[in-house]
mmCIF file of C-alpha atoms and ligand atoms in Angstrom:
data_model
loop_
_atom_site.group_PDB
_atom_site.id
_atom_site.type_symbol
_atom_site.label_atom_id
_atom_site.label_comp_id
_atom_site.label_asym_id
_atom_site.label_seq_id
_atom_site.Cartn_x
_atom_site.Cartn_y
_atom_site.Cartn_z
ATOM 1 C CA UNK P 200 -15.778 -9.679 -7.965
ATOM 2 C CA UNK P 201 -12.879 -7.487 -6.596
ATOM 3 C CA UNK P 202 -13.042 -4.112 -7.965
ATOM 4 C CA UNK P 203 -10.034 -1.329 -7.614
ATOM 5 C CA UNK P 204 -10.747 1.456 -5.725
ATOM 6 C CA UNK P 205 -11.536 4.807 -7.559
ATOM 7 C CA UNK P 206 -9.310 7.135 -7.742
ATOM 8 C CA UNK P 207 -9.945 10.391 -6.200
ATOM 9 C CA UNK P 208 -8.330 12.331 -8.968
ATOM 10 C CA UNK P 209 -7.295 12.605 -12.482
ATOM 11 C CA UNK P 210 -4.445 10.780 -13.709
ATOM 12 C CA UNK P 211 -2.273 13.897 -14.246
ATOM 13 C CA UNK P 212 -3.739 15.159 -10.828
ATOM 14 C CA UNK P 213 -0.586 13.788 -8.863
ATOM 15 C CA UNK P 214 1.853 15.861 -10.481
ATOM 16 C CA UNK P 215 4.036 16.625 -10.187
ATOM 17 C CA UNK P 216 5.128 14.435 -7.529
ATOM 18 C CA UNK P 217 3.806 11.735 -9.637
ATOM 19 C CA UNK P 218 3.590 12.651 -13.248
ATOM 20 C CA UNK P 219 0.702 11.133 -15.417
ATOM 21 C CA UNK P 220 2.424 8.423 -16.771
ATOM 22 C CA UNK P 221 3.497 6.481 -13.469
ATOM 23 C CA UNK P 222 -0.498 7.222 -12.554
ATOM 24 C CA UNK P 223 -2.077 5.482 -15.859
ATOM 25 C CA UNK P 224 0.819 2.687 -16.075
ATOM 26 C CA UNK P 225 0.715 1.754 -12.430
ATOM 27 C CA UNK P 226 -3.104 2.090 -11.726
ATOM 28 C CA UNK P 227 -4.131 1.635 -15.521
ATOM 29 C CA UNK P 228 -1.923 -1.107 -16.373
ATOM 30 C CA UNK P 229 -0.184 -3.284 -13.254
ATOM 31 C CA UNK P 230 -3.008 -2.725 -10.817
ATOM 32 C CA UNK P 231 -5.961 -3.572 -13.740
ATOM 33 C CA UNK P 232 -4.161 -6.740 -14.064
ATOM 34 C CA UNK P 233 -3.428 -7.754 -10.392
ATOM 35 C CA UNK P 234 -7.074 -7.192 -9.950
ATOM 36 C CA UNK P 235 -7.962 -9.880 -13.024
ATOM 37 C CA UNK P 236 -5.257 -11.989 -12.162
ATOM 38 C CA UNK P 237 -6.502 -12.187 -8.705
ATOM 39 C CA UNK P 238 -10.719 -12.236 -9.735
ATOM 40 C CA UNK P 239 -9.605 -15.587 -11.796
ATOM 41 C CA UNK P 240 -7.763 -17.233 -9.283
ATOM 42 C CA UNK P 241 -10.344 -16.589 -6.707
ATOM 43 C CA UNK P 242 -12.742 -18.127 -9.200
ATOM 44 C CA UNK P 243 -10.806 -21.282 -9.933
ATOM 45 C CA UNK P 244 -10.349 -21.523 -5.850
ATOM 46 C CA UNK P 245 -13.923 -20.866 -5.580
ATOM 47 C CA UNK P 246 -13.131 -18.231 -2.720
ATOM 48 C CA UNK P 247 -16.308 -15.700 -3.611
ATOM 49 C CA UNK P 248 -17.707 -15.200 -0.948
ATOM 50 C CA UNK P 249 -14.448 -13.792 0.959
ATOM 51 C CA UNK P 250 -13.062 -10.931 1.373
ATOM 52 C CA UNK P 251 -9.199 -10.382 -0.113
ATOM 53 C CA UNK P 252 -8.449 -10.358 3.749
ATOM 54 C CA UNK P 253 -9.711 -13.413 4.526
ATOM 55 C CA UNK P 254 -7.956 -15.214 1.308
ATOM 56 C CA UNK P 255 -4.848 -13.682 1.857
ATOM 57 C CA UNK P 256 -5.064 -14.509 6.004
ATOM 58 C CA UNK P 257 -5.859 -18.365 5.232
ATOM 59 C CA UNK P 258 -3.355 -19.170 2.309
ATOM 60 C CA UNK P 259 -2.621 -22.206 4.533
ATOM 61 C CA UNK P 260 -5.965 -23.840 3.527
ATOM 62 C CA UNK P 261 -5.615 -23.860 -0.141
ATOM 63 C CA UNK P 262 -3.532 -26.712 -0.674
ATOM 64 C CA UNK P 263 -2.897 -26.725 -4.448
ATOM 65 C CA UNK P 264 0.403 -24.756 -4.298
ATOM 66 C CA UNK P 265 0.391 -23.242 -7.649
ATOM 67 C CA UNK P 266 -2.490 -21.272 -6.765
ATOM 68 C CA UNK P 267 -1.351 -20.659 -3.337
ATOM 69 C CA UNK P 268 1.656 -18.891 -4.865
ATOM 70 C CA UNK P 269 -1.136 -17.006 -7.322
ATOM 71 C CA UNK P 270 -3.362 -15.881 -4.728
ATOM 72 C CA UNK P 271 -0.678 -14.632 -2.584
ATOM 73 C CA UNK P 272 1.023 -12.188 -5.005
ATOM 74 C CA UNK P 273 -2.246 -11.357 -7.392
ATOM 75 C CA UNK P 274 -4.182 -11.138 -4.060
ATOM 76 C CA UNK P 275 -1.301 -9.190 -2.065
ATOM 77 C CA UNK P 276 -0.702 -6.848 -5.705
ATOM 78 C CA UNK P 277 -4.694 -6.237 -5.602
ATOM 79 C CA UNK P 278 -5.341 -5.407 -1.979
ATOM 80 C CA UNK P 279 -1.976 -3.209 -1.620
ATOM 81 C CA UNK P 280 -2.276 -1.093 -4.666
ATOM 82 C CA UNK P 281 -5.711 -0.396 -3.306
ATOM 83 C CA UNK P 282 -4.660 0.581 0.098
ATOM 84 C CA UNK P 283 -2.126 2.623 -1.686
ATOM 85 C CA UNK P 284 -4.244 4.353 -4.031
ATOM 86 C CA UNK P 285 -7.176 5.069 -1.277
ATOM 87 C CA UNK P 286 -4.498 7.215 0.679
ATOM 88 C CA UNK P 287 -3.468 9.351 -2.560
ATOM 89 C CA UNK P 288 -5.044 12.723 -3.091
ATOM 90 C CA UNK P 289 -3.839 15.800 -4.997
ATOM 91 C CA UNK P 290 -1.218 18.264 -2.791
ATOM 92 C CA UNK P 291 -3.650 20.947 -2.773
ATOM 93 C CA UNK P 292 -6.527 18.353 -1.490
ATOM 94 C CA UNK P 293 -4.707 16.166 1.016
ATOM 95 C CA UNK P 294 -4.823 16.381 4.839
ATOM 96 C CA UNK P 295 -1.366 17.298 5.323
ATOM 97 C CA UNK P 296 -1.141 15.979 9.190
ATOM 98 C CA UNK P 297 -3.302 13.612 11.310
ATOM 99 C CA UNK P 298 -5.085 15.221 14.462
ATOM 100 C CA UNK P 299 -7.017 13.377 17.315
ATOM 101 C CA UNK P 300 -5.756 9.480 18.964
ATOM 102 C CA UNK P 301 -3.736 8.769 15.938
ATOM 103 C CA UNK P 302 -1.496 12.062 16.149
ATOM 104 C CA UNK P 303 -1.265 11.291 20.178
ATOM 105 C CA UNK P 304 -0.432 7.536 19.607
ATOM 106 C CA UNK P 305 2.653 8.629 16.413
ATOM 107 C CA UNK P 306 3.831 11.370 19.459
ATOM 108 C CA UNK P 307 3.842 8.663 22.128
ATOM 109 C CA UNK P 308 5.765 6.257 20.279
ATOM 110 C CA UNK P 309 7.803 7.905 17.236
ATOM 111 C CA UNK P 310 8.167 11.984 19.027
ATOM 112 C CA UNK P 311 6.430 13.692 16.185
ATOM 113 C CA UNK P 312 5.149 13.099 12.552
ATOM 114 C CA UNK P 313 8.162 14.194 11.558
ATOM 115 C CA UNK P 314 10.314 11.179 12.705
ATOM 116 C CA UNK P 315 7.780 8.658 11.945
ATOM 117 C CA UNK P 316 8.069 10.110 8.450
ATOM 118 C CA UNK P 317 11.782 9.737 8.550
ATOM 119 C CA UNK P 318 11.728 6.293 10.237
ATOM 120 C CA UNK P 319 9.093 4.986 7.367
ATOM 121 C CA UNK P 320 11.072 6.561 4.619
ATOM 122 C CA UNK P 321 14.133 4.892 5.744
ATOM 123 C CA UNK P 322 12.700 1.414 6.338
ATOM 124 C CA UNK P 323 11.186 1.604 2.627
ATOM 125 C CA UNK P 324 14.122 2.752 1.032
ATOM 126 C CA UNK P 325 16.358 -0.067 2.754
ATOM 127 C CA UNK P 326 13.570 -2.878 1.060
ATOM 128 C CA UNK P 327 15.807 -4.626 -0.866
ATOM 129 C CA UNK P 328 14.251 -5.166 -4.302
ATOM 130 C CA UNK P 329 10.498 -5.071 -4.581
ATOM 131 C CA UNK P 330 8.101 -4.559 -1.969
ATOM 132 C CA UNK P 331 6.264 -2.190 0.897
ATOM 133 C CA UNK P 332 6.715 -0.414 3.546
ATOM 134 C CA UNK P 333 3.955 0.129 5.984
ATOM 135 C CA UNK P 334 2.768 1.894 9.388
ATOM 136 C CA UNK P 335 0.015 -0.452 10.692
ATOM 137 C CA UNK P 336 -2.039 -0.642 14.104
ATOM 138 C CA UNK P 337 -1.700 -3.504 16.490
ATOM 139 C CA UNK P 338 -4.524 -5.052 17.564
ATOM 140 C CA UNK P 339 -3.794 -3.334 21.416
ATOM 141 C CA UNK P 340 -4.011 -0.166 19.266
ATOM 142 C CA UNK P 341 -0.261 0.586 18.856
ATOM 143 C CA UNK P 342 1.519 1.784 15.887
ATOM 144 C CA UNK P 343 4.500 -0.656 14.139
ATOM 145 C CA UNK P 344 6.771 0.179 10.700
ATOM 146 C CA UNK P 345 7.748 -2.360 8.801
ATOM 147 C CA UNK P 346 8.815 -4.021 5.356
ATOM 148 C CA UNK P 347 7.536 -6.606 3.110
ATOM 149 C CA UNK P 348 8.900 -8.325 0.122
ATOM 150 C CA UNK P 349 6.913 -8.340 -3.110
ATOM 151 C CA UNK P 350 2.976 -8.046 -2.829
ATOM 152 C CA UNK P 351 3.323 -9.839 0.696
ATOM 153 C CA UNK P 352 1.553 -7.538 3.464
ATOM 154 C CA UNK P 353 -0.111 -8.087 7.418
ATOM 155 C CA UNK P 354 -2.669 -10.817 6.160
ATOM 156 C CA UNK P 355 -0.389 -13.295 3.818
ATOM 157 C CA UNK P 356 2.594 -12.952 6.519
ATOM 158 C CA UNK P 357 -0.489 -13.179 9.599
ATOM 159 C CA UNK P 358 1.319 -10.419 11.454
ATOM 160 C CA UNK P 359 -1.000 -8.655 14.054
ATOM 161 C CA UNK P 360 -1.511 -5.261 12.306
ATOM 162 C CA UNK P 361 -4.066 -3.749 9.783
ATOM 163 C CA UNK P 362 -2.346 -1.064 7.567
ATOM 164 C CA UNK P 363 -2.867 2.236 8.520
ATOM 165 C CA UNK P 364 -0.241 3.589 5.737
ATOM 166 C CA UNK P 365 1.749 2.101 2.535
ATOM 167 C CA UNK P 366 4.198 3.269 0.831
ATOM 168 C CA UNK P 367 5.095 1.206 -2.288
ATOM 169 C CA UNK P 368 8.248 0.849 -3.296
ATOM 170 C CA UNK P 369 8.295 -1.389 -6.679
ATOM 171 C CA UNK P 370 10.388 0.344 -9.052
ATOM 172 C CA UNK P 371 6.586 0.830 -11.229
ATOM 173 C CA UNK P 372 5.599 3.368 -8.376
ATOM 174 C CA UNK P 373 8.319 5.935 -9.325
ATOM 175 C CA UNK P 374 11.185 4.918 -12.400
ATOM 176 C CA UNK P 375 9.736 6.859 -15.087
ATOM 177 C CA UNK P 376 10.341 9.693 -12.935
ATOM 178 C CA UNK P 377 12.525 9.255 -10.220
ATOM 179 C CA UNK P 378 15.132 6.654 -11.675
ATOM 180 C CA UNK P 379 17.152 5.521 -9.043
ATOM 181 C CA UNK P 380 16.408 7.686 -6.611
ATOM 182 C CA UNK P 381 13.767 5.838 -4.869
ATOM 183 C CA UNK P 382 14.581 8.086 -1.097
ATOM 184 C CA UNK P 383 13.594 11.167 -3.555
ATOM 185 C CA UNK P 384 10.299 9.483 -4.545
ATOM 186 C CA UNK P 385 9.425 8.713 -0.590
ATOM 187 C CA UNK P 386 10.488 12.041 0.672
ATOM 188 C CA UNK P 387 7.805 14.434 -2.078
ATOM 189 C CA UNK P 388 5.131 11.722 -1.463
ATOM 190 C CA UNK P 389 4.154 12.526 1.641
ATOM 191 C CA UNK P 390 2.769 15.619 0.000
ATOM 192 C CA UNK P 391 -0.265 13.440 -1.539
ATOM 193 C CA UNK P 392 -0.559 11.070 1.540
ATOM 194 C CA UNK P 393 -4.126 12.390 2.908
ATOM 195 C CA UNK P 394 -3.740 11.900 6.145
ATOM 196 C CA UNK P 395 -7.793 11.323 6.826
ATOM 197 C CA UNK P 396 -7.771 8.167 5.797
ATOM 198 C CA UNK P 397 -4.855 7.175 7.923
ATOM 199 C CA UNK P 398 -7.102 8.551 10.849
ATOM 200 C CA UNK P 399 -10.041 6.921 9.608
ATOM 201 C CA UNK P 400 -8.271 3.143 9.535
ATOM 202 C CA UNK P 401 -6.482 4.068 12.390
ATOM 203 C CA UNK P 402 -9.991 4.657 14.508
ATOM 204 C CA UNK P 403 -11.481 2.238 12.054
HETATM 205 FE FE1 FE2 S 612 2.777 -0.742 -7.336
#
């Protein structure tokens, strides 16, 4: 039974970067029912004893393509939000900037924290409708950006990279407060992106 992660704070304890409302409709009410959407399907495939990983990395083997399609955007909706959410602490709580091999690698490859910021933000807010973007770890240990399309992510698309950091850019993560202006949205949330957990997947 896939369970979302908690969250590490109250729903209005995002604001006001995120005000309340985003925070009980998109964890209350679209990630509740990715998570039972996905729980059934997994059922009816009689996938169990997997991990959303390992479902989501071997959508080749189910071969009724209805549920294919099912598990790969309930799955993908599930396992995303919950990356998302993991990474999400208050402003005054969250670990502003990473320290230690993951702060070396971002210098090495991106200059500072600063450009990778910039570089993230701009790939997410060039996704063209719904979707992600990400910073995730190759398996020889360096850092890639990219973007993915609806609830797609490393596993359903078999990339070679476990997510380090996602940003999510359906318009549920920020209308009710940003509108339009999803490159507003990217640029404040980087105050409640707690950047121990990126270490801790990153030397995971
Ligand atoms: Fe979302």
């Amino acid at each position: 039974m896939f369970e979302q992660v908690k969250l590490a704070f109250a729903n209005d304890g995002l604001e006001p970067v995120i005000d309340v409302a985003t925070v009980e409709t998109h964890y209350g009410k679209h990630h509740v029912a990715y998570t039972k959407a996905f729980n059934d399907l997994v059922e009816k495939a009689g996938l169990q004893d997997k991990s959303a990983e390992e479902i989501l990395s071997n959508l080749d083997q189910v071969a009724d393509e209805t549920l294919k399609t099912g598990l790969r955007n309930q799955g993908g909706g599930y396992l995303n939000h919950n990356i998302y959410f993991e990474q999400l602490k208050p402003a005054s709580e969250a670990k502003k900037a990473p320290e230690g091999a993951l702060l070396a690698q971002i210098e090495k490859q991106f200059g500072s924290v600063d450009k990778l910021k910039e570089e993230l933000n701009a790939l997410a807010a060039s996704q063209f409708g719904s979707g992600w973007g990400w910073l995730g770890k190759k398996a020889d240990g360096t850092l890639v950006t990219y973007k993915t399309a609806n609830q797609d992510n490393c596993y359903s698309l078999k990339l070679d990279s476990v997510p380090i950091l996602t940003l999510d850019v359906w318009e549920h993560a920020y209308y009710l407060k940003y509108r339009n202006l999803r490159a507003d949205y990217l640029k404040a949330l980087w105050d409640l992106i707690d950047w121990s957990v990126a270490e801790a997947r990153y030397n995971g």
